[in-house]
Each structure stands twice: as structure tokens, then as C-alpha cells.
Coordinates of C-alpha atoms in Angstrom, one line a residue:
M1 CA 127.7 78.3 63.4
P2 CA 124.7 80.6 63.7
S3 CA 123.7 82.0 67.1
L4 CA 120.0 82.3 68.0
R5 CA 118.9 84.2 71.0
L6 CA 115.7 82.5 72.1
A7 CA 113.1 83.9 74.6
L8 CA 110.6 81.7 76.3
A9 CA 107.7 83.6 78.1
Q10 CA 106.0 81.8 81.0
V11 CA 102.8 83.9 81.3
D12 CA 99.7 83.6 83.5
T13 CA 96.8 84.0 81.2
T14 CA 93.0 83.8 81.8
V15 CA 90.6 81.9 79.7
G16 CA 88.5 84.2 77.5
D17 CA 90.4 87.4 78.4
L18 CA 91.7 88.0 74.9
D19 CA 92.6 91.6 75.4
G20 CA 94.4 90.9 78.7
N21 CA 96.2 88.0 77.3
A22 CA 97.3 90.0 74.3
A23 CA 98.7 92.6 76.6
L24 CA 100.8 89.9 78.3
V25 CA 102.1 88.9 74.9
R26 CA 103.0 92.5 74.0
R27 CA 104.7 93.0 77.3
A28 CA 106.7 89.8 76.8
A29 CA 107.6 91.0 73.3
A30 CA 108.9 94.3 74.7
D31 CA 111.0 92.5 77.2
A32 CA 112.3 90.0 74.7
A33 CA 113.2 92.8 72.2
A34 CA 115.0 94.7 74.9
A35 CA 117.0 91.5 75.6
G36 CA 117.9 91.3 71.9
A37 CA 115.9 88.1 71.3
D38 CA 115.7 86.7 67.8
L39 CA 112.6 84.6 68.5
L40 CA 109.9 84.8 71.2
V41 CA 107.8 81.7 72.1
L42 CA 104.7 81.8 74.3
P43 CA 102.7 78.8 75.7
E44 CA 99.9 76.8 74.2
L45 CA 96.7 78.9 73.6
A46 CA 98.3 81.8 75.4
L47 CA 96.0 84.3 73.5
T48 CA 92.8 82.6 74.6
G49 CA 93.9 80.9 77.8
Y50 CA 93.8 77.1 78.4
P51 CA 91.8 75.0 78.5
V52 CA 89.0 76.6 76.6
E53 CA 86.8 73.5 76.8
D54 CA 83.5 73.9 74.9
L55 CA 84.1 77.5 74.1
A56 CA 86.0 76.1 71.1
L57 CA 82.6 74.9 69.8
R58 CA 81.3 78.5 69.6
R59 CA 81.9 80.2 66.3
S60 CA 81.8 83.5 68.1
F61 CA 84.7 82.5 70.3
V62 CA 86.8 81.2 67.4
D63 CA 86.1 84.3 65.4
A64 CA 87.1 86.5 68.4
S65 CA 90.3 84.5 68.7
R66 CA 91.2 84.9 65.1
D67 CA 90.4 88.6 65.2
A68 CA 92.5 89.1 68.4
L69 CA 95.4 87.4 66.7
H70 CA 95.4 89.8 63.7
R71 CA 95.1 92.8 66.1
L72 CA 98.0 91.4 68.1
A73 CA 100.2 91.1 65.0
E74 CA 99.4 94.7 64.1
D75 CA 99.9 95.9 67.7
L76 CA 103.3 94.3 67.9
A77 CA 104.4 96.1 64.8
A78 CA 102.9 99.4 66.1
D79 CA 104.9 98.8 69.3
G80 CA 108.1 98.7 67.3
H81 CA 108.5 94.9 67.6
G82 CA 107.3 93.8 64.1
D83 CA 110.8 92.5 63.3
L84 CA 110.7 90.1 66.3
P85 CA 109.2 86.7 65.3
V86 CA 106.6 85.7 67.9
L87 CA 105.1 82.2 68.2
V88 CA 101.8 82.3 70.2
G89 CA 99.0 79.8 70.8
Y90 CA 95.4 80.6 69.8
V91 CA 92.2 78.9 68.6
D92 CA 91.6 78.8 64.9
R93 CA 89.5 76.7 62.6
A94 CA 90.6 74.2 60.0
E95 CA 91.8 75.4 56.6
G96 CA 92.4 73.9 53.3
A97 CA 91.5 70.2 52.5
L98 CA 90.3 69.5 56.0
A99 CA 87.8 72.4 55.9
D100 CA 86.7 71.2 52.5
G101 CA 85.3 68.0 54.0
V102 CA 88.2 65.6 54.6
G103 CA 87.5 64.5 58.2
P104 CA 90.3 64.0 60.6
S105 CA 91.7 60.5 60.8
G106 CA 89.6 58.1 62.7
R107 CA 86.6 60.4 63.0
G108 CA 83.3 60.4 61.2
H109 CA 82.7 63.1 58.6
R110 CA 80.0 64.2 56.2
E111 CA 80.7 64.2 52.5
G112 CA 80.4 67.6 50.9
G113 CA 82.3 69.1 53.8
P114 CA 81.8 72.8 53.2
E115 CA 78.6 72.4 55.2
A116 CA 80.7 71.1 58.2
A117 CA 83.0 74.1 58.0
G118 CA 80.5 76.8 57.3
G119 CA 77.7 76.5 59.8
G120 CA 75.2 73.8 58.7
D121 CA 74.6 70.6 60.6
E122 CA 77.9 69.0 61.6
A123 CA 78.8 65.4 61.1
P124 CA 78.6 63.1 64.1
G125 CA 81.9 63.0 66.0
V126 CA 83.3 66.1 64.4
P127 CA 83.5 69.3 66.6
K128 CA 81.2 72.1 65.4
G129 CA 83.0 74.5 63.2
L130 CA 86.2 72.4 63.0
P131 CA 88.1 74.4 65.7
Q132 CA 91.9 73.7 66.0
N133 CA 94.4 74.3 68.8
C134 CA 97.0 76.3 66.8
A135 CA 100.2 78.2 67.1
A136 CA 100.8 81.3 64.9
L137 CA 104.1 82.8 63.8
L138 CA 103.7 86.6 63.8
H139 CA 106.2 88.8 62.0
G140 CA 106.0 92.2 60.3
G141 CA 102.5 92.9 61.5
R142 CA 100.9 89.8 60.2
R143 CA 100.6 86.0 60.6
V144 CA 103.3 84.4 58.4
G145 CA 103.0 80.8 59.6
R146 CA 100.5 78.5 61.3
Y147 CA 100.6 75.1 63.0
A148 CA 97.7 73.0 64.2
K149 CA 98.3 70.5 67.1
H150 CA 98.4 67.0 65.8
H151 CA 97.8 64.8 68.8
L152 CA 94.7 65.7 70.8
P153 CA 94.7 64.2 74.3
N154 CA 91.6 62.5 75.6
Y155 CA 92.6 61.2 79.0
G156 CA 92.8 62.5 82.6
V157 CA 91.9 66.2 82.6
F158 CA 92.1 66.5 78.9
D159 CA 89.1 66.4 76.6
E160 CA 90.6 68.0 73.4
F161 CA 89.5 65.2 71.0
R162 CA 85.8 66.3 71.5
V163 CA 86.4 70.0 70.9
F164 CA 89.3 70.2 68.3
V165 CA 90.2 68.6 65.1
P166 CA 93.9 67.7 64.5
G167 CA 96.4 69.3 62.2
R168 CA 98.5 67.4 59.7
D169 CA 101.5 69.5 58.6
L170 CA 104.7 70.5 60.4
L171 CA 105.7 74.2 60.4
V172 CA 109.4 74.9 60.0
A173 CA 110.5 78.6 60.1
R174 CA 113.9 79.8 59.2
V175 CA 115.0 82.4 61.7
R176 CA 118.5 83.9 61.6
G177 CA 119.5 81.0 59.2
V178 CA 118.3 78.4 61.7
D179 CA 115.4 76.0 60.8
V180 CA 112.9 76.0 63.7
A181 CA 110.2 73.3 63.9
V182 CA 107.0 73.9 65.9
A183 CA 105.0 71.4 68.0
V184 CA 102.3 71.8 70.7
C185 CA 102.2 69.9 74.0
E186 CA 100.8 66.4 73.4
D187 CA 102.7 66.3 70.1
L188 CA 105.8 65.8 72.3
W189 CA 104.3 63.0 74.3
Q190 CA 103.4 60.8 71.4
D191 CA 105.9 58.7 69.4
G192 CA 106.5 59.7 65.8
G193 CA 104.5 62.6 64.5
P194 CA 106.0 66.1 64.6
V195 CA 109.1 65.0 66.4
A196 CA 110.0 62.5 63.7
A197 CA 109.0 65.0 61.1
A198 CA 111.3 67.6 62.6
R199 CA 114.2 65.3 62.2
E200 CA 113.2 64.4 58.6
A201 CA 113.0 68.1 57.9
D202 CA 116.6 68.7 59.3
A203 CA 115.3 71.2 61.9
E204 CA 118.1 72.5 64.2
L205 CA 115.6 73.6 66.9
L206 CA 112.3 72.2 68.0
V207 CA 110.1 74.5 70.0
V208 CA 107.1 73.1 71.9
L209 CA 104.3 75.3 73.2
N210 CA 102.7 73.8 76.3
A211 CA 99.9 74.2 78.9
S212 CA 100.9 71.2 80.9
P213 CA 99.1 71.1 84.3
Y214 CA 101.0 70.5 87.5
E215 CA 101.0 67.2 89.4
R216 CA 103.6 66.0 91.9
A217 CA 106.9 64.6 90.5
K218 CA 105.9 65.6 87.0
D219 CA 109.0 67.7 86.5
D220 CA 111.2 64.7 86.4
T221 CA 109.0 63.0 83.8
R222 CA 109.0 66.1 81.6
L223 CA 112.8 66.4 81.7
A224 CA 113.3 62.8 80.8
L225 CA 110.8 63.2 78.0
C226 CA 112.5 66.3 76.6
R227 CA 115.9 64.7 76.7
H228 CA 114.5 61.6 74.8
R229 CA 112.7 63.7 72.2
A230 CA 115.6 66.0 71.6
A231 CA 117.8 63.0 70.8
Q232 CA 115.0 61.6 68.5
A233 CA 114.6 64.9 66.7
G234 CA 118.4 65.4 66.5
A235 CA 117.9 69.0 67.6
V236 CA 117.9 71.3 70.6
L237 CA 114.4 71.2 72.2
A238 CA 112.8 74.3 73.8
Y239 CA 109.8 73.6 76.0
V240 CA 107.8 76.6 77.2
N241 CA 105.1 76.0 79.7
A242 CA 102.2 78.1 81.0
V243 CA 102.0 79.2 84.6
G244 CA 99.0 80.1 86.7
G245 CA 95.7 78.7 88.0
Q246 CA 92.6 78.0 85.9
D247 CA 89.7 76.5 87.8
D248 CA 91.0 73.1 89.1
L249 CA 94.2 73.1 87.2
V250 CA 97.5 74.7 88.1
F251 CA 100.2 75.3 85.5
D252 CA 103.7 75.3 87.0
G253 CA 106.0 76.9 84.4
G254 CA 109.4 75.2 84.7
S255 CA 110.2 75.8 81.0
L256 CA 113.2 73.9 79.7
V257 CA 115.8 74.1 77.0
V258 CA 117.6 70.8 76.4
G259 CA 120.5 70.0 74.0
E260 CA 120.5 67.1 71.6
D261 CA 122.9 65.4 74.1
G262 CA 120.4 65.8 76.9
A263 CA 122.2 68.7 78.7
V264 CA 119.9 71.2 80.4
L265 CA 120.8 74.6 78.8
A266 CA 118.1 76.6 80.6
R267 CA 115.4 76.0 83.2
G268 CA 112.6 78.4 84.3
E269 CA 111.3 79.1 87.7
S270 CA 108.4 77.0 89.0
F271 CA 105.0 78.7 89.6
A272 CA 106.2 82.2 88.5
E273 CA 106.0 84.3 85.4
Q274 CA 109.3 84.7 83.8
L275 CA 111.1 85.4 80.5
L276 CA 113.9 82.9 79.9
V277 CA 116.5 84.2 77.4
V278 CA 119.1 81.8 76.2
D279 CA 121.8 81.9 73.5
L280 CA 122.0 78.8 71.3
E281 CA 124.8 77.9 69.0
L282 CA 123.1 75.9 66.2
P283 CA 124.0 74.5 62.8
E284 CA 123.0 76.6 59.9
G285 CA 120.1 75.4 57.9
A286 CA 120.7 73.9 54.4
A287 CA 120.8 76.4 51.6
E288 CA 118.4 74.2 49.7
P289 CA 116.3 72.4 52.4
A290 CA 114.8 69.1 51.6
D291 CA 111.3 69.0 50.2
V292 CA 109.6 66.9 52.8
P293 CA 105.9 66.0 52.3
G294 CA 103.7 67.5 55.0
V295 CA 106.3 70.2 55.9
T296 CA 105.4 73.9 55.4
R297 CA 108.4 76.1 55.4
V298 CA 108.5 79.8 56.1
E299 CA 111.4 82.2 55.6
V300 CA 111.6 84.8 58.3
S301 CA 115.3 85.8 58.1
S302 CA 118.5 84.2 56.9
D303 CA 120.9 86.9 58.0
P304 CA 123.1 85.8 60.9
A305 CA 122.6 87.5 64.3
P306 CA 124.8 90.5 65.1
A307 CA 127.8 90.0 67.4
R308 CA 126.8 90.6 71.0
E309 CA 127.7 89.8 74.6
P310 CA 126.3 86.4 75.5
V311 CA 123.5 86.2 78.1
R312 CA 123.6 83.9 81.1
A313 CA 120.7 81.5 80.8
P314 CA 118.6 80.9 83.9
L315 CA 119.0 77.5 85.6
A316 CA 116.4 77.4 88.3
E317 CA 116.7 74.7 90.9
P318 CA 113.7 72.3 91.1
L319 CA 111.7 72.6 94.3
D320 CA 111.5 69.8 96.8
D321 CA 108.2 68.0 97.1
M322 CA 106.5 70.0 99.9
A323 CA 107.7 73.3 98.6
E324 CA 106.4 72.5 95.2
L325 CA 103.0 71.4 96.6
W326 CA 102.7 74.4 98.7
A327 CA 103.5 76.7 95.8
A328 CA 100.9 75.0 93.6
L329 CA 98.2 75.4 96.2
V330 CA 99.0 79.0 96.8
L331 CA 99.0 79.8 93.1
G332 CA 95.8 77.8 92.5
L333 CA 94.0 79.5 95.3
G334 CA 95.2 83.0 94.6
D335 CA 94.5 82.9 90.9
Y336 CA 91.0 81.3 91.4
A337 CA 90.1 84.1 93.7
R338 CA 91.6 87.0 91.7
K339 CA 90.4 85.8 88.3
N340 CA 86.9 85.4 89.6
G341 CA 86.8 88.9 91.2
F342 CA 87.4 88.1 94.8
S343 CA 89.8 90.0 97.0
Q344 CA 89.0 88.1 100.2
V345 CA 88.3 84.5 101.2
L346 CA 86.2 83.4 104.2
F347 CA 86.0 80.1 106.1
G348 CA 85.7 78.7 109.6
L349 CA 88.6 78.3 111.9
S350 CA 88.1 75.3 114.1
G351 CA 91.6 75.1 115.6
G352 CA 92.2 71.9 113.6
I353 CA 94.9 71.2 111.1
D354 CA 92.9 71.5 107.8
S355 CA 91.6 75.0 108.6
A356 CA 95.0 76.1 109.9
V357 CA 96.8 75.0 106.7
C358 CA 94.0 76.6 104.6
A359 CA 94.5 79.8 106.5
A360 CA 98.3 79.9 106.0
L361 CA 97.7 79.2 102.3
A362 CA 95.2 82.0 102.0
V363 CA 97.5 84.5 103.6
D364 CA 100.4 83.5 101.4
A365 CA 98.1 83.8 98.3
L366 CA 96.2 87.0 99.2
G367 CA 97.9 88.6 102.2
P368 CA 96.5 88.9 105.7
G369 CA 93.9 91.4 104.5
G370 CA 92.6 88.8 102.0
M371 CA 91.3 86.5 104.6
V372 CA 88.4 86.5 107.1
G373 CA 88.4 83.7 109.7
V374 CA 85.3 82.8 111.7
S375 CA 85.3 80.8 114.9
M376 CA 81.9 79.0 115.4
P377 CA 82.1 77.0 118.6
S378 CA 79.3 74.7 119.5
G379 CA 78.4 73.1 122.8
Y380 CA 80.8 70.3 122.0
S381 CA 83.8 72.5 121.1
T382 CA 86.8 72.1 123.4
A383 CA 88.5 75.0 125.0
H384 CA 91.8 74.2 123.2
S385 CA 90.1 74.4 119.8
R386 CA 89.0 77.9 120.5
T387 CA 92.4 78.9 121.9
D388 CA 94.2 77.2 118.9
A389 CA 92.0 79.2 116.5
D390 CA 92.8 82.4 118.4
D391 CA 96.5 81.7 118.3
L392 CA 96.4 81.0 114.5
A393 CA 94.5 84.2 113.8
E394 CA 96.9 86.2 115.9
R395 CA 100.0 84.7 114.1
L396 CA 98.5 85.4 110.7
G397 CA 97.2 88.9 111.5
I398 CA 93.8 88.3 109.8
D399 CA 90.3 89.6 110.3
Y400 CA 89.0 87.2 113.0
R401 CA 85.4 86.9 114.2
L402 CA 83.5 84.9 116.8
H403 CA 80.0 83.6 116.2
P404 CA 79.0 80.8 118.7
I405 CA 76.4 78.5 117.0
A406 CA 75.0 76.9 120.1
P407 CA 72.0 79.3 120.4
M408 CA 71.2 78.8 116.7
V409 CA 71.4 75.0 117.0
D410 CA 69.2 75.1 120.2
A411 CA 66.6 77.2 118.5
F412 CA 66.4 74.8 115.5
L413 CA 66.2 71.7 117.8
A414 CA 63.4 73.4 119.8
N415 CA 61.3 73.4 116.6
V416 CA 62.5 70.3 114.9
P417 CA 63.8 67.7 117.4
M418 CA 66.8 65.7 116.2
S419 CA 69.4 63.4 117.7
G420 CA 72.4 61.3 116.7
V421 CA 73.9 61.9 113.3
A422 CA 71.1 64.3 112.3
E423 CA 72.0 66.6 115.2
E424 CA 75.7 66.3 114.4
N425 CA 75.0 67.3 110.8
L426 CA 72.8 70.2 111.9
Q427 CA 75.8 71.8 113.6
A428 CA 77.8 71.6 110.4
R429 CA 74.9 73.0 108.4
V430 CA 74.4 75.9 110.7
R431 CA 78.0 76.8 110.3
G432 CA 77.7 76.5 106.5
T433 CA 74.6 78.7 106.5
L434 CA 76.4 81.3 108.7
L435 CA 79.4 81.4 106.4
M436 CA 77.3 81.7 103.3
G437 CA 75.3 84.5 104.9
I438 CA 78.4 86.5 105.7
S439 CA 79.7 85.8 102.2
N440 CA 76.5 87.0 100.6
S441 CA 76.5 90.2 102.7
E442 CA 80.2 91.1 102.3
G443 CA 81.3 89.4 99.0
Q444 CA 84.1 87.0 100.1
L445 CA 84.8 83.6 98.5
V446 CA 83.9 80.8 100.9
L447 CA 86.5 78.1 101.1
A448 CA 85.7 74.4 101.9
T449 CA 88.6 73.1 104.0
S450 CA 88.1 69.3 103.6
N451 CA 91.1 67.2 102.4
K452 CA 91.2 64.4 99.9
S453 CA 91.1 61.7 102.5
E454 CA 87.8 63.0 104.0
L455 CA 86.3 63.6 100.5
S456 CA 87.2 60.0 99.5
V457 CA 85.2 58.4 102.3
G458 CA 82.5 61.0 102.5
Y459 CA 83.6 62.2 105.9
S460 CA 82.0 65.6 105.5
T461 CA 78.5 67.0 105.8
I462 CA 76.8 67.9 102.6
Y463 CA 75.6 71.5 102.8
G464 CA 77.6 71.9 106.0
D465 CA 81.4 71.8 106.1
S466 CA 81.3 71.0 102.4
V467 CA 79.9 74.5 101.4
G468 CA 82.2 76.8 99.5
G469 CA 83.3 78.0 96.1
F470 CA 86.8 76.5 96.2
A471 CA 88.5 73.7 98.1
P472 CA 92.3 74.2 98.4
L473 CA 93.0 70.8 99.9
K474 CA 90.6 68.8 97.7
D475 CA 93.5 66.8 96.2
V476 CA 95.7 66.7 99.3
A477 CA 95.7 63.6 101.5
K478 CA 95.4 64.1 105.3
T479 CA 98.9 62.8 105.9
D480 CA 100.2 65.4 103.4
V481 CA 98.3 68.2 105.2
W482 CA 100.4 67.5 108.3
R483 CA 103.5 67.4 106.2
L484 CA 102.6 70.7 104.6
A485 CA 102.0 72.3 108.0
R486 CA 105.4 71.2 109.3
W487 CA 107.1 72.3 106.1
R488 CA 105.5 75.8 106.2
N489 CA 106.5 76.3 109.8
A490 CA 110.1 75.1 109.1
A491 CA 110.3 77.5 106.1
A492 CA 109.2 80.4 108.3
E493 CA 111.7 79.5 111.0
A494 CA 114.5 79.3 108.3
R495 CA 113.6 82.9 107.4
G496 CA 113.7 84.0 111.0
E497 CA 109.9 84.4 111.1
R498 CA 107.3 83.1 113.5
P499 CA 105.8 79.8 112.4
P500 CA 102.2 80.5 111.2
I501 CA 100.6 77.3 112.4
P502 CA 100.3 76.5 116.1
E503 CA 102.0 73.3 117.1
A504 CA 98.9 72.2 119.0
S505 CA 96.9 72.2 115.8
I506 CA 99.5 69.8 114.3
T507 CA 99.9 67.4 117.1
K508 CA 96.3 67.0 118.5
A509 CA 94.0 64.2 117.4
P510 CA 91.8 65.3 114.5
S511 CA 88.1 65.7 115.4
A512 CA 85.0 67.2 113.9
E513 CA 83.8 68.0 117.5
L514 CA 80.2 67.2 116.8
R515 CA 79.7 65.0 119.9
P516 CA 81.6 64.6 123.2
D517 CA 85.2 63.3 122.9
Q518 CA 84.8 62.6 119.2
T519 CA 87.9 61.8 117.0
D520 CA 88.1 61.0 113.4
Q521 CA 89.4 57.5 114.2
D522 CA 86.0 56.7 115.7
S523 CA 84.8 56.4 112.2
L524 CA 88.0 55.8 110.1
P525 CA 91.2 53.9 110.2
E526 CA 94.4 55.7 111.2
Y527 CA 95.2 58.2 108.5
D528 CA 98.5 56.6 107.4
V529 CA 96.6 53.4 106.9
L530 CA 93.7 55.1 105.2
D531 CA 95.8 57.2 102.8
A532 CA 97.8 54.2 101.7
L533 CA 94.6 52.3 100.9
L534 CA 93.1 55.3 99.1
E535 CA 96.2 55.7 97.0
D536 CA 95.8 52.1 95.7
Y537 CA 92.0 52.2 95.3
V538 CA 91.3 55.8 94.1
V539 CA 94.5 56.6 92.2
R540 CA 95.7 53.2 91.1
A541 CA 92.2 51.8 90.6
M542 CA 92.9 48.5 92.3
G543 CA 90.1 46.1 92.8
R544 CA 89.3 44.2 96.0
S545 CA 91.6 41.2 95.3
E546 CA 94.5 43.5 94.3
L547 CA 94.1 45.5 97.4
L548 CA 94.3 42.4 99.5
E549 CA 97.3 41.2 97.6
A550 CA 99.0 44.6 98.2
G551 CA 98.8 43.9 101.9
H552 CA 95.8 45.9 103.0
A553 CA 93.7 44.3 105.8
L554 CA 90.5 42.7 104.8
A555 CA 88.4 44.7 107.4
D556 CA 89.9 48.0 106.2
V557 CA 89.3 47.2 102.5
E558 CA 85.7 46.3 103.1
R559 CA 85.1 49.3 105.2
V560 CA 86.9 51.9 103.1
V561 CA 85.9 50.7 99.7
G562 CA 82.3 50.8 100.7
L563 CA 82.6 54.4 102.1
V564 CA 84.4 55.6 98.9
D565 CA 81.8 54.1 96.6
R566 CA 78.8 55.4 98.5
A567 CA 80.3 59.0 98.7
E568 CA 80.3 59.6 94.9
W569 CA 77.1 61.7 95.0
K570 CA 78.7 64.0 97.6
R571 CA 81.9 64.5 95.6
R572 CA 79.8 65.4 92.5
Q573 CA 78.4 68.4 94.4
G574 CA 81.8 69.5 95.9
A575 CA 83.7 72.7 95.1
P576 CA 86.6 72.7 92.6
G577 CA 90.1 72.5 94.0
P578 CA 93.6 72.4 92.6
K579 CA 94.7 69.1 91.0
T580 CA 98.0 68.0 92.5
T581 CA 98.1 64.3 91.9
A582 CA 97.8 62.0 88.9
V583 CA 94.2 61.2 89.8
A584 CA 92.1 64.0 91.3
F585 CA 88.4 63.9 91.9
G586 CA 86.4 65.4 89.1
R587 CA 87.9 65.3 85.6
D588 CA 90.4 62.5 86.4
R589 CA 88.0 60.1 88.0
R590 CA 84.5 59.6 86.6
L591 CA 82.3 57.0 88.1
P592 CA 78.5 56.5 88.1
I593 CA 76.5 57.6 91.1
T594 CA 73.8 55.0 90.4
T595 CA 75.4 51.6 90.2
H596 CA 74.9 48.2 91.6
W597 CA 78.5 47.2 91.2
R598 CA 80.3 46.6 94.4
E599 CA 83.9 45.4 94.8
E600 CA 82.8 42.5 97.0
D601 CA 81.1 41.2 93.8
E602 CA 84.5 40.9 92.1

């Protein structure tokens, strides 16, 4: 029975950094070769980064991706790793019959298709230039195999159907006498297709290249899916996932190798770059493999692997819910800052729970030197808010500054009299202007500290506390902000460290402190009530009658639903933030700003 040493590389790529991403591939190849690997597999679109979105519609970008792939193949050979087969994702354009004018199934196409492939006017509904989400098999200094993703997701955060055209054929490569089938991400989630074709082609190993974004509890779903598909394919299944932050997405790694019987043979770390190396004992491919329509076969090597000491495959333990969420937020924030050229972040420290959690996240992501905290007390700020902010800054060891805003607010009011909500909002806007002024002078990334509960109901001041280039808690409910704070403090204590977040910031009643004795519950239901209602309305998309049937109080439904609907215009102007739930504001939830529909009309 042949032995195949498989290496799966969880790498943190950056969209558009073709040279930097290629360097990551070359480094992974060097490590895999040193480990004696027979095959190296990298994530979906590892060479270009993922998601490329409408960059795929630019011929210049597709050409650059193709050129980078050929250079990578040559560089791998020049590095002395030409004998190591490497599967890597990249953007290509359709070849063969599809490029000659046969439109993808279910999509419009223009007859006489060379025009569509070559640069004339494209047919309606077909992406310009026929780009494809591909995987290339590199060996001996050249591309020896190619696979184009079949199933293009068009839901949630995914928009691939509008920028790619699907592939049709299955790639099966013989490596060390083992037949290895290739699929890409969504191909695994859909019934039939490449998984069924892999079984028909008698593949012994199915490798799946993925850039699957994080959301809570997704690990369990992935494992169940991999077990199910391995049984369907009648093969060992290797699932390699990307890691890192890209705009509002976080990729969590957690690569898997699952046996046909469902046994977990290897599992990668979550939220960390890693090379997983695992020895697989697999059946030998047939001497005369079946000629299956739609299957392209490539012969890389039939000689068995040499005798060697077996490696111990990594079996990382899954993280618990709060540890996982914290790691996702840290990675998302850190990568957004670094990949956009920021070494420091800046935001206001109010002494409250949201800014305290954001501060601890920032320090974990960028170190104490990577954060500037600004205390901006107004005439309504309480003494304990100031002392809580002081305590937090001392615990974290950050650059901490004091800029009272009362004189600035008074000067504005002396020229433009305001009262009530207008005066409250003025305080927030003065703070926002102050932060942006420091940022423009010194070059930090301003963070918006609002959480998902506040954003849902519009409980923030546009151009005030909503200012910022990134919002770490954008997809984190207020009740989970408290849970995160307690988890982070407990984790510090378990390591013998001082908890970073003052207990007073966790236990005191939340308040914007824009008028005397103000608390959030002057305007909103208790947060446990609010968050449960928001989960049903925002995430599960329940209507008014469904919310009432679910047990929510009529008064809360009428109040909260109205607040959520009226705040859509604010959310559209908000900063990006890491997606952590099944439905995050932005890509996942798209509602009109101008609409006369109201849930009470239901």
C-alpha cells in the first residue's frame, strides 16, 4: 500500500501582493521539501489572495496572475524544489471550448465567443474576460495540471458568480502511485459535482483548496461536512484553509485531514500559519485507470515513496467559543492594520466596556506600542470614567493622552446654540474630530468602538463615535463584549498575569455620558433582551409576527424593529469590521435605505 506524505500550508496572503504571496509559497515549499513531503497543497487563490472581487474583471490583473504563476513554477525549480508537486490557487481565464464561446451553464452568452474571450464587448451576464478561480499543479518548473472551480457561491459574503465562470472537468494527478483529485472550496459544499466525480474516477485522495471565512461554530460544520464528503468520495479528504484577515473577513485555518471512515487524521491550528505534514497509507491507483468523461489525468510520479521514519501528524485541539472569537478579532484587527500600512491604532478611552475590550484587542494584535488611547472627558463625564480609563491604560502600558473637550464644546455652543440631542451629538462629533485630527497629524488608524447591538439600533452618533477606519466589535453583540472581557481577564489570570480590563469597566452600567446620569437603558431594552431580539430579527430575518410567536414582548418588538430599520443609512457609512457571525452587517445583509415597508404592515 503506497505511502504519501502530504503537506498542507495554512498561509496568510494579501490580495494583490503577487510577489509577497509567491514568496510565501516558496517558503512553504522549502519547509515541505525539508519535511520530505510528496505533495504540497496551498489554499484557494493563495497566489492572488482572496477574495479578489472585481479585480478578476481586469485583464491586467488576470494577466499578472498568470505571469506570476509561471514565474513561481520556475522559481520553485530554481530553488531546488522542482521535484515537489505543488498545488496552488490563482486566477486564470477560461480555456478550450468555454473560451471559444460556449457560455457557462445557466448564464447568457454571445455566439461567436472568441469576442467574449478576447476583449470585445462581453455578453450580458458573463464576467468580462471569462476569469476563473483555479488551482494549478506545478512540477518540474512548469504548470502540469489545471483545475477551475465548478461551484461559484453567490450568497452571504460570496459574490463569485458575478466575477468568475465555472469549470467543468475534474483534475486527477497521480503522485507516488496515488490518484489525487482536486476541488476548490464551494465544490465540497454542493452535492454531486467534483466529489461524485472523484469517486467515479477511483481517486484515493481528494484535496480541497479553501478560503473559508470564520464565523462562530463553523468548525463543527466543516468537520461534519468533510466526514460526509470523504465517505461519499470513498477517499481520504484533505481540507486546507487560508488564515488571516482581509478587509471584513477573517480566515481561521483549522485545516483537516479526514479518513474515509470519518477519523480525523490531522488538524491544524486555528488563526495561525502552519505547515501540516501527515503520512497517509493509501491504496495504489489502478494500472489502467478508467476513462471517465470530464476527468483530466496527469502523471506526476508512479514510483513509491522511499522508506522513512513516519511523522507525527498535528492534532490541534479546537478552541472554545470565547477563545476562538477573541483570536478572530485579534487577527482581523492586526492584519487590517498591518496590510494597510498602519503600525499604530488610535481611539478614545471612555472607561466603558467597549473601548476597554478594543484596547485589549489592539494590544494583543499590535503590542502596547501599537496603540494610542485618548481620554476626552466632557462636562458630563463621571470621575470613575476617567479613573477607569487611567487604570486601563496603566494595565496595558500604552501611550495615553488627556484632551478635555468641554472648552471646545463650549466654544462651539457660544457660536451655534444647541440643546437636547443636538448638544449630545455635538460632544461625540467634537471627539471624532479630535481623533481624526490626531490621526491625520501622526498617521494612526482610528478605530470605531461601537458593537453590533448599538449599530443595529443606530445607538451611535454619525460623524461622532462612529468615525474610524476599522470597527473591531462591529459583529459582536454587547452581551458578548462582556463575555469577552471576562474571558480575557480569566486567561490572563490563568497565565499568572494581571487582568488587562478593570473590573469596574465590566460591572458598571453602560453609558454614553452625554447628559447627567445617562445610561443606555434610558433608550434601549436591557441588553440581554435586546440581543436576543436582534438575533431573531437581524440574523434569522424573522418578521413581526414571528418575533411575537418567538416570545418577544410587543413593546420591545415595535420599538427595536423601528430603530433597526431607520438606522440602515448609518450602517452604510460605517467602517468595516471582522465578520464573526452568520449574518454580519455589510455583505451578509443588504437592505434598501429608501423603503416604505415597515414590519407593522405585515
